[in-house]
């Protein structure tokens, strides 16, 4: 949660100094609070990632230079023009101003701060716990997302392994070599994910509740009604904005039936939850800090 | 508890035809009683896994293929049902617990199944206690799964397969990824599950000697579609999957077979069998020499400074536990790997400094996961690509492959080959250019006894005076079978360099199983025994 | 019956979300505060619409295999996107969405699109009011890609996909700029939005805005990178994914 607040604050900030401070703060938090869980070890990965991102940002800025004629060029490189039609040209390299580089650096720093913040969130909180707080109706989507988040570091690891192994066999040069790298990794990851899916199914994932057909249809209709109301409300807002009270009340009705729909779809599953997350006092403190930080970020104070 | 009626299963090609002429399982009729502890055996690829998966719906749901016949479990007709319809009756545990975990802490994992089945929270709480106490994991409940040892992970997997009150437990080679201690931990708890909860267990397992005394019956999946069930001592007449102790008994015609080491030792001495001496090839010319070679990762020493020569005409085994530095040594010799000091000379030039293409021609290495080197869509394409890349005559690689693995339909997808066939494919690709040095890192992983024998034969064929073969493995039986020289690593240090006839023979602490049973010096592999 | 409702819901959701993207073109009021109200409301409505469709596609019917495959593709997309995110039209997120949707169908494509954007936003920090709009945009691209007919000839498959990729890239770019155009362009210039003006008039202004701000360059970049990636990796990825689909016994599914 705090990580999220940090991340959002960082994305709203353009001052490089503040960004560095935010990044450093994230790391301090990690050092102060981390425990022995595997997540806490992932922080190294995020630090590395943050470094890579800054470097890539700067590099791209130099290659895909968007400026045409900077006032005070810092770096002058030969310009390569890619004509893509009469209206559009894409410049590669060319002169680059200090401002532009600073902008890229700030941009990179911001991303890095965000990554560190996410890293912090990942190291301290455990993304799996987030799953437990999603509404029941979105359980499946949340599962897919959590599978994705878990697979991402594994993907990077197996990419490294396969790249090393590929060095042992003769390979085509350049772009043709791409499938040789991607296919084994993808095959591997798909195999892994299928094992996981098999495990979920073998333990009962996908069982349907004993909801009656009529209930199901009713649920579906509520969703449909919500959508229709939303659509009509939106339409009215656009076409006859003079009577906003009516438009808004239709939209609110749509909103309500949508919420009911979400609740009803959740009732359809028979899943139970054994451990429900409980709030500890420390959590409140964290929420408070997070809120404060967000308020600061939104008011723009951090930019000065 | 489980009744199968005329159960048949075939894998299908995309066009709907069966992949093989004989189905994986053909008209299997079987009855397993409540509380029965059944060991499932058979060669790799015979359909052991398929049979277990059919019993909880994973086949055909996750494997593809076609299932006919009927399955009854605890009186319920579950024919054609999805895995989640089996979930309240059947728990399933596979080889690699960490790939099978859905959550990340022990307690979450244990309750996952019950949650999915909608068990009331109160019932879950009362079910957990007795199960975790039998499995001896009470103290682990709050721990993250990834911090557990393999054996602990596997016991958690068993608990999570049983908490919802399942009556049948299927275990598909649950110890194959574990070290010996972990495996013993897991197998020990199984009989308590039968005793305390009356759970029916089907266990596919290759560490047969550890459990054979505990099981009620043995199911053999023969590979031709048939499945037979019977008493433990009467089921082993097929040595493709049998452990060395059974192989020995079969070869010598013991009846009944010995299933414990003590019985076998007694039979060996009383029956007065004979054996022939093991042929060990003498060293040829030195092909590749490492001087002062070391590998460090930060402050960690993977390989301590060492001088080693590898000779032609010989298969040199590099033996050691996991983490003893075998893999680092292999990569350092190959030339691509990290080196902290030293050189490795091949024909007078250092392998690390060879041009990329030259190194590929001269040094062939098979990494731990051979399949990483396969990336095209058919075996034929892979073999053809290899010819083109190595600039050898069309069909060279294919001919080599056929010599190593026999004739195989080239249109098959490389990932659908068995582990042994994949290895043969990678071997022939890597050797298309007649490399001087061949390095294999853990090649026997995932191979059954018959595939290992095929690999041993292939390696003997590849021996030549101008080629050095290096083999890094902890598989002592395999080393006893093929090697001419054994180098043993312990935490990165070379602690011995000797002939297998001294290193692996009785009474060495690293004696092979045959050497331990027979207690006969110079007898280390089953191939030496005379019928 | 239920599948009919499902299809109807999705169609309505599609129309509603298109309205929310393109409202500046249709709005008849010329009072800017009312336009503001409209946009504020849409920022609230878009995530809800998204959620309804996601539930419509996901709840109950989706198998663990689909979820796992979704996880793989979303993770791959996020990892790839992390490297090229937001750099002058280098857009790597869409080719996988299109290929995945082509193999596994519209519903899968919809979730894949939304999920990819969501996870990469988590990783790159692009979280904000625009996120649901981007998610919906990418989701609709996936939805559409799932409807591309399966051809037997390899070149035809590639052609279909590339044509679709080009159209989708430009449409996505236009929609993304359109919904917040009135705010970013301010008022009073040649390229600003004029509330209440005729559609054609505003459309011309919008086109100018796109050209001048380089929006079209981005779109072109997106179209080129997506097409190029499809051209290069398309056959290999489709083959691998189709194999996974056959093996797991999952096909195209709405």
PDB file of N, CA, C and O in Angstrom, chain A residues 15-46:
ATOM      1  N   UNK A  15      10.732  16.485 -10.102  1.00  0.00           N
ATOM      2  CA  UNK A  15      11.993  16.980  -9.587  1.00  0.00           C
ATOM      3  C   UNK A  15      12.955  15.824  -9.307  1.00  0.00           C
ATOM      4  O   UNK A  15      12.652  14.958  -8.515  1.00  0.00           O
ATOM      5  N   UNK A  16      14.103  15.810 -10.002  1.00  0.00           N
ATOM      6  CA  UNK A  16      15.010  14.678  -9.850  1.00  0.00           C
ATOM      7  C   UNK A  16      15.465  14.460  -8.412  1.00  0.00           C
ATOM      8  O   UNK A  16      15.628  13.315  -7.974  1.00  0.00           O
ATOM      9  N   UNK A  17      15.666  15.541  -7.682  1.00  0.00           N
ATOM     10  CA  UNK A  17      16.139  15.413  -6.304  1.00  0.00           C
ATOM     11  C   UNK A  17      15.113  14.676  -5.454  1.00  0.00           C
ATOM     12  O   UNK A  17      15.424  13.712  -4.753  1.00  0.00           O
ATOM     13  N   UNK A  18      13.861  15.170  -5.548  1.00  0.00           N
ATOM     14  CA  UNK A  18      12.799  14.528  -4.784  1.00  0.00           C
ATOM     15  C   UNK A  18      12.709  13.051  -5.149  1.00  0.00           C
ATOM     16  O   UNK A  18      12.510  12.192  -4.295  1.00  0.00           O
ATOM     17  N   UNK A  19      12.882  12.788  -6.458  1.00  0.00           N
ATOM     18  CA  UNK A  19      12.778  11.405  -6.914  1.00  0.00           C
ATOM     19  C   UNK A  19      13.840  10.537  -6.275  1.00  0.00           C
ATOM     20  O   UNK A  19      13.557   9.439  -5.806  1.00  0.00           O
ATOM     21  N   UNK A  20      15.069  11.074  -6.251  1.00  0.00           N
ATOM     22  CA  UNK A  20      16.146  10.295  -5.637  1.00  0.00           C
ATOM     23  C   UNK A  20      15.835  10.028  -4.176  1.00  0.00           C
ATOM     24  O   UNK A  20      16.044   8.931  -3.664  1.00  0.00           O
ATOM     25  N   UNK A  21      15.302  11.070  -3.512  1.00  0.00           N
ATOM     26  CA  UNK A  21      14.959  10.914  -2.091  1.00  0.00           C
ATOM     27  C   UNK A  21      13.898   9.831  -1.930  1.00  0.00           C
ATOM     28  O   UNK A  21      14.009   8.954  -1.065  1.00  0.00           O
ATOM     29  N   UNK A  22      12.899   9.877  -2.790  1.00  0.00           N
ATOM     30  CA  UNK A  22      11.838   8.870  -2.711  1.00  0.00           C
ATOM     31  C   UNK A  22      12.412   7.463  -2.877  1.00  0.00           C
ATOM     32  O   UNK A  22      12.075   6.544  -2.139  1.00  0.00           O
ATOM     33  N   UNK A  23      13.298   7.331  -3.881  1.00  0.00           N
ATOM     34  CA  UNK A  23      13.911   6.033  -4.138  1.00  0.00           C
ATOM     35  C   UNK A  23      14.689   5.551  -2.923  1.00  0.00           C
ATOM     36  O   UNK A  23      14.549   4.416  -2.474  1.00  0.00           O
ATOM     37  N   UNK A  24      15.491   6.459  -2.376  1.00  0.00           N
ATOM     38  CA  UNK A  24      16.310   6.096  -1.224  1.00  0.00           C
ATOM     39  C   UNK A  24      15.433   5.712  -0.037  1.00  0.00           C
ATOM     40  O   UNK A  24      15.702   4.737   0.666  1.00  0.00           O
ATOM     41  N   UNK A  25      14.351   6.483   0.149  1.00  0.00           N
ATOM     42  CA  UNK A  25      13.418   6.193   1.248  1.00  0.00           C
ATOM     43  C   UNK A  25      12.851   4.780   1.118  1.00  0.00           C
ATOM     44  O   UNK A  25      12.779   4.038   2.097  1.00  0.00           O
ATOM     45  N   UNK A  26      12.477   4.432  -0.133  1.00  0.00           N
ATOM     46  CA  UNK A  26      11.920   3.096  -0.346  1.00  0.00           C
ATOM     47  C   UNK A  26      12.888   2.039   0.139  1.00  0.00           C
ATOM     48  O   UNK A  26      12.515   1.094   0.827  1.00  0.00           O
ATOM     49  N   UNK A  27      14.165   2.252  -0.228  1.00  0.00           N
ATOM     50  CA  UNK A  27      15.168   1.260   0.139  1.00  0.00           C
ATOM     51  C   UNK A  27      15.349   1.197   1.656  1.00  0.00           C
ATOM     52  O   UNK A  27      15.499   0.132   2.233  1.00  0.00           O
ATOM     53  N   UNK A  28      15.319   2.386   2.286  1.00  0.00           N
ATOM     54  CA  UNK A  28      15.444   2.421   3.747  1.00  0.00           C
ATOM     55  C   UNK A  28      14.340   1.610   4.407  1.00  0.00           C
ATOM     56  O   UNK A  28      14.576   0.835   5.323  1.00  0.00           O
ATOM     57  N   UNK A  29      13.131   1.801   3.888  1.00  0.00           N
ATOM     58  CA  UNK A  29      11.990   1.078   4.440  1.00  0.00           C
ATOM     59  C   UNK A  29      12.218  -0.424   4.340  1.00  0.00           C
ATOM     60  O   UNK A  29      11.949  -1.170   5.267  1.00  0.00           O
ATOM     61  N   UNK A  30      12.745  -0.830   3.180  1.00  0.00           N
ATOM     62  CA  UNK A  30      12.980  -2.257   2.983  1.00  0.00           C
ATOM     63  C   UNK A  30      13.957  -2.773   4.035  1.00  0.00           C
ATOM     64  O   UNK A  30      13.725  -3.782   4.687  1.00  0.00           O
ATOM     65  N   UNK A  31      15.061  -2.018   4.185  1.00  0.00           N
ATOM     66  CA  UNK A  31      16.072  -2.464   5.139  1.00  0.00           C
ATOM     67  C   UNK A  31      15.514  -2.526   6.546  1.00  0.00           C
ATOM     68  O   UNK A  31      15.853  -3.401   7.341  1.00  0.00           O
ATOM     69  N   UNK A  32      14.641  -1.569   6.858  1.00  0.00           N
ATOM     70  CA  UNK A  32      14.121  -1.506   8.217  1.00  0.00           C
ATOM     71  C   UNK A  32      13.142  -2.636   8.513  1.00  0.00           C
ATOM     72  O   UNK A  32      13.126  -3.187   9.603  1.00  0.00           O
ATOM     73  N   UNK A  33      12.325  -2.963   7.529  1.00  0.00           N
ATOM     74  CA  UNK A  33      11.188  -3.826   7.857  1.00  0.00           C
ATOM     75  C   UNK A  33      11.238  -5.225   7.275  1.00  0.00           C
ATOM     76  O   UNK A  33      10.364  -6.028   7.510  1.00  0.00           O
ATOM     77  N   UNK A  34      12.280  -5.532   6.453  1.00  0.00           N
ATOM     78  CA  UNK A  34      12.123  -6.793   5.749  1.00  0.00           C
ATOM     79  C   UNK A  34      12.309  -7.997   6.676  1.00  0.00           C
ATOM     80  O   UNK A  34      12.993  -7.933   7.689  1.00  0.00           O
ATOM     81  N   UNK A  35      11.688  -9.069   6.272  1.00  0.00           N
ATOM     82  CA  UNK A  35      11.799 -10.281   7.078  1.00  0.00           C
ATOM     83  C   UNK A  35      12.476 -11.353   6.227  1.00  0.00           C
ATOM     84  O   UNK A  35      13.143 -11.049   5.246  1.00  0.00           O
ATOM     85  N   UNK A  36      12.274 -12.590   6.595  1.00  0.00           N
ATOM     86  CA  UNK A  36      12.993 -13.652   5.894  1.00  0.00           C
ATOM     87  C   UNK A  36      12.245 -14.231   4.697  1.00  0.00           C
ATOM     88  O   UNK A  36      12.675 -15.202   4.120  1.00  0.00           O
ATOM     89  N   UNK A  37      11.116 -13.631   4.363  1.00  0.00           N
ATOM     90  CA  UNK A  37      10.333 -14.216   3.281  1.00  0.00           C
ATOM     91  C   UNK A  37      11.073 -14.058   1.961  1.00  0.00           C
ATOM     92  O   UNK A  37      11.951 -13.221   1.818  1.00  0.00           O
ATOM     93  N   UNK A  38      10.719 -14.891   0.977  1.00  0.00           N
ATOM     94  CA  UNK A  38      11.454 -14.835  -0.297  1.00  0.00           C
ATOM     95  C   UNK A  38      11.284 -13.482  -0.968  1.00  0.00           C
ATOM     96  O   UNK A  38      12.113 -13.072  -1.756  1.00  0.00           O
ATOM     97  N   UNK A  39      10.186 -12.812  -0.660  1.00  0.00           N
ATOM     98  CA  UNK A  39       9.946 -11.533  -1.326  1.00  0.00           C
ATOM     99  C   UNK A  39      11.013 -10.521  -0.970  1.00  0.00           C
ATOM    100  O   UNK A  39      11.378  -9.684  -1.761  1.00  0.00           O
ATOM    101  N   UNK A  40      11.498 -10.621   0.274  1.00  0.00           N
ATOM    102  CA  UNK A  40      12.444  -9.602   0.690  1.00  0.00           C
ATOM    103  C   UNK A  40      13.733  -9.699  -0.101  1.00  0.00           C
ATOM    104  O   UNK A  40      14.423  -8.726  -0.297  1.00  0.00           O
ATOM    105  N   UNK A  41      14.029 -10.906  -0.613  1.00  0.00           N
ATOM    106  CA  UNK A  41      15.249 -11.036  -1.385  1.00  0.00           C
ATOM    107  C   UNK A  41      15.119 -10.454  -2.782  1.00  0.00           C
ATOM    108  O   UNK A  41      16.091 -10.164  -3.436  1.00  0.00           O
ATOM    109  N   UNK A  42      13.870 -10.276  -3.227  1.00  0.00           N
ATOM    110  CA  UNK A  42      13.674  -9.793  -4.587  1.00  0.00           C
ATOM    111  C   UNK A  42      14.130  -8.350  -4.751  1.00  0.00           C
ATOM    112  O   UNK A  42      14.256  -7.857  -5.853  1.00  0.00           O
ATOM    113  N   UNK A  43      14.415  -7.688  -3.637  1.00  0.00           N
ATOM    114  CA  UNK A  43      14.726  -6.268  -3.716  1.00  0.00           C
ATOM    115  C   UNK A  43      15.974  -6.022  -4.564  1.00  0.00           C
ATOM    116  O   UNK A  43      16.054  -5.049  -5.311  1.00  0.00           O
ATOM    117  N   UNK A  44      16.914  -6.935  -4.506  1.00  0.00           N
ATOM    118  CA  UNK A  44      18.140  -6.790  -5.305  1.00  0.00           C
ATOM    119  C   UNK A  44      17.791  -6.707  -6.785  1.00  0.00           C
ATOM    120  O   UNK A  44      18.303  -5.867  -7.525  1.00  0.00           O
ATOM    121  N   UNK A  45      16.873  -7.567  -7.171  1.00  0.00           N
ATOM    122  CA  UNK A  45      16.426  -7.588  -8.551  1.00  0.00           C
ATOM    123  C   UNK A  45      15.865  -6.226  -8.957  1.00  0.00           C
ATOM    124  O   UNK A  45      16.159  -5.695 -10.019  1.00  0.00           O
ATOM    125  N   UNK A  46      15.078  -5.646  -8.075  1.00  0.00           N
ATOM    126  CA  UNK A  46      14.457  -4.361  -8.410  1.00  0.00           C
ATOM    127  C   UNK A  46      15.485  -3.246  -8.499  1.00  0.00           C
ATOM    128  O   UNK A  46      15.384  -2.354  -9.337  1.00  0.00           O
TER     129      UNK A  46
END
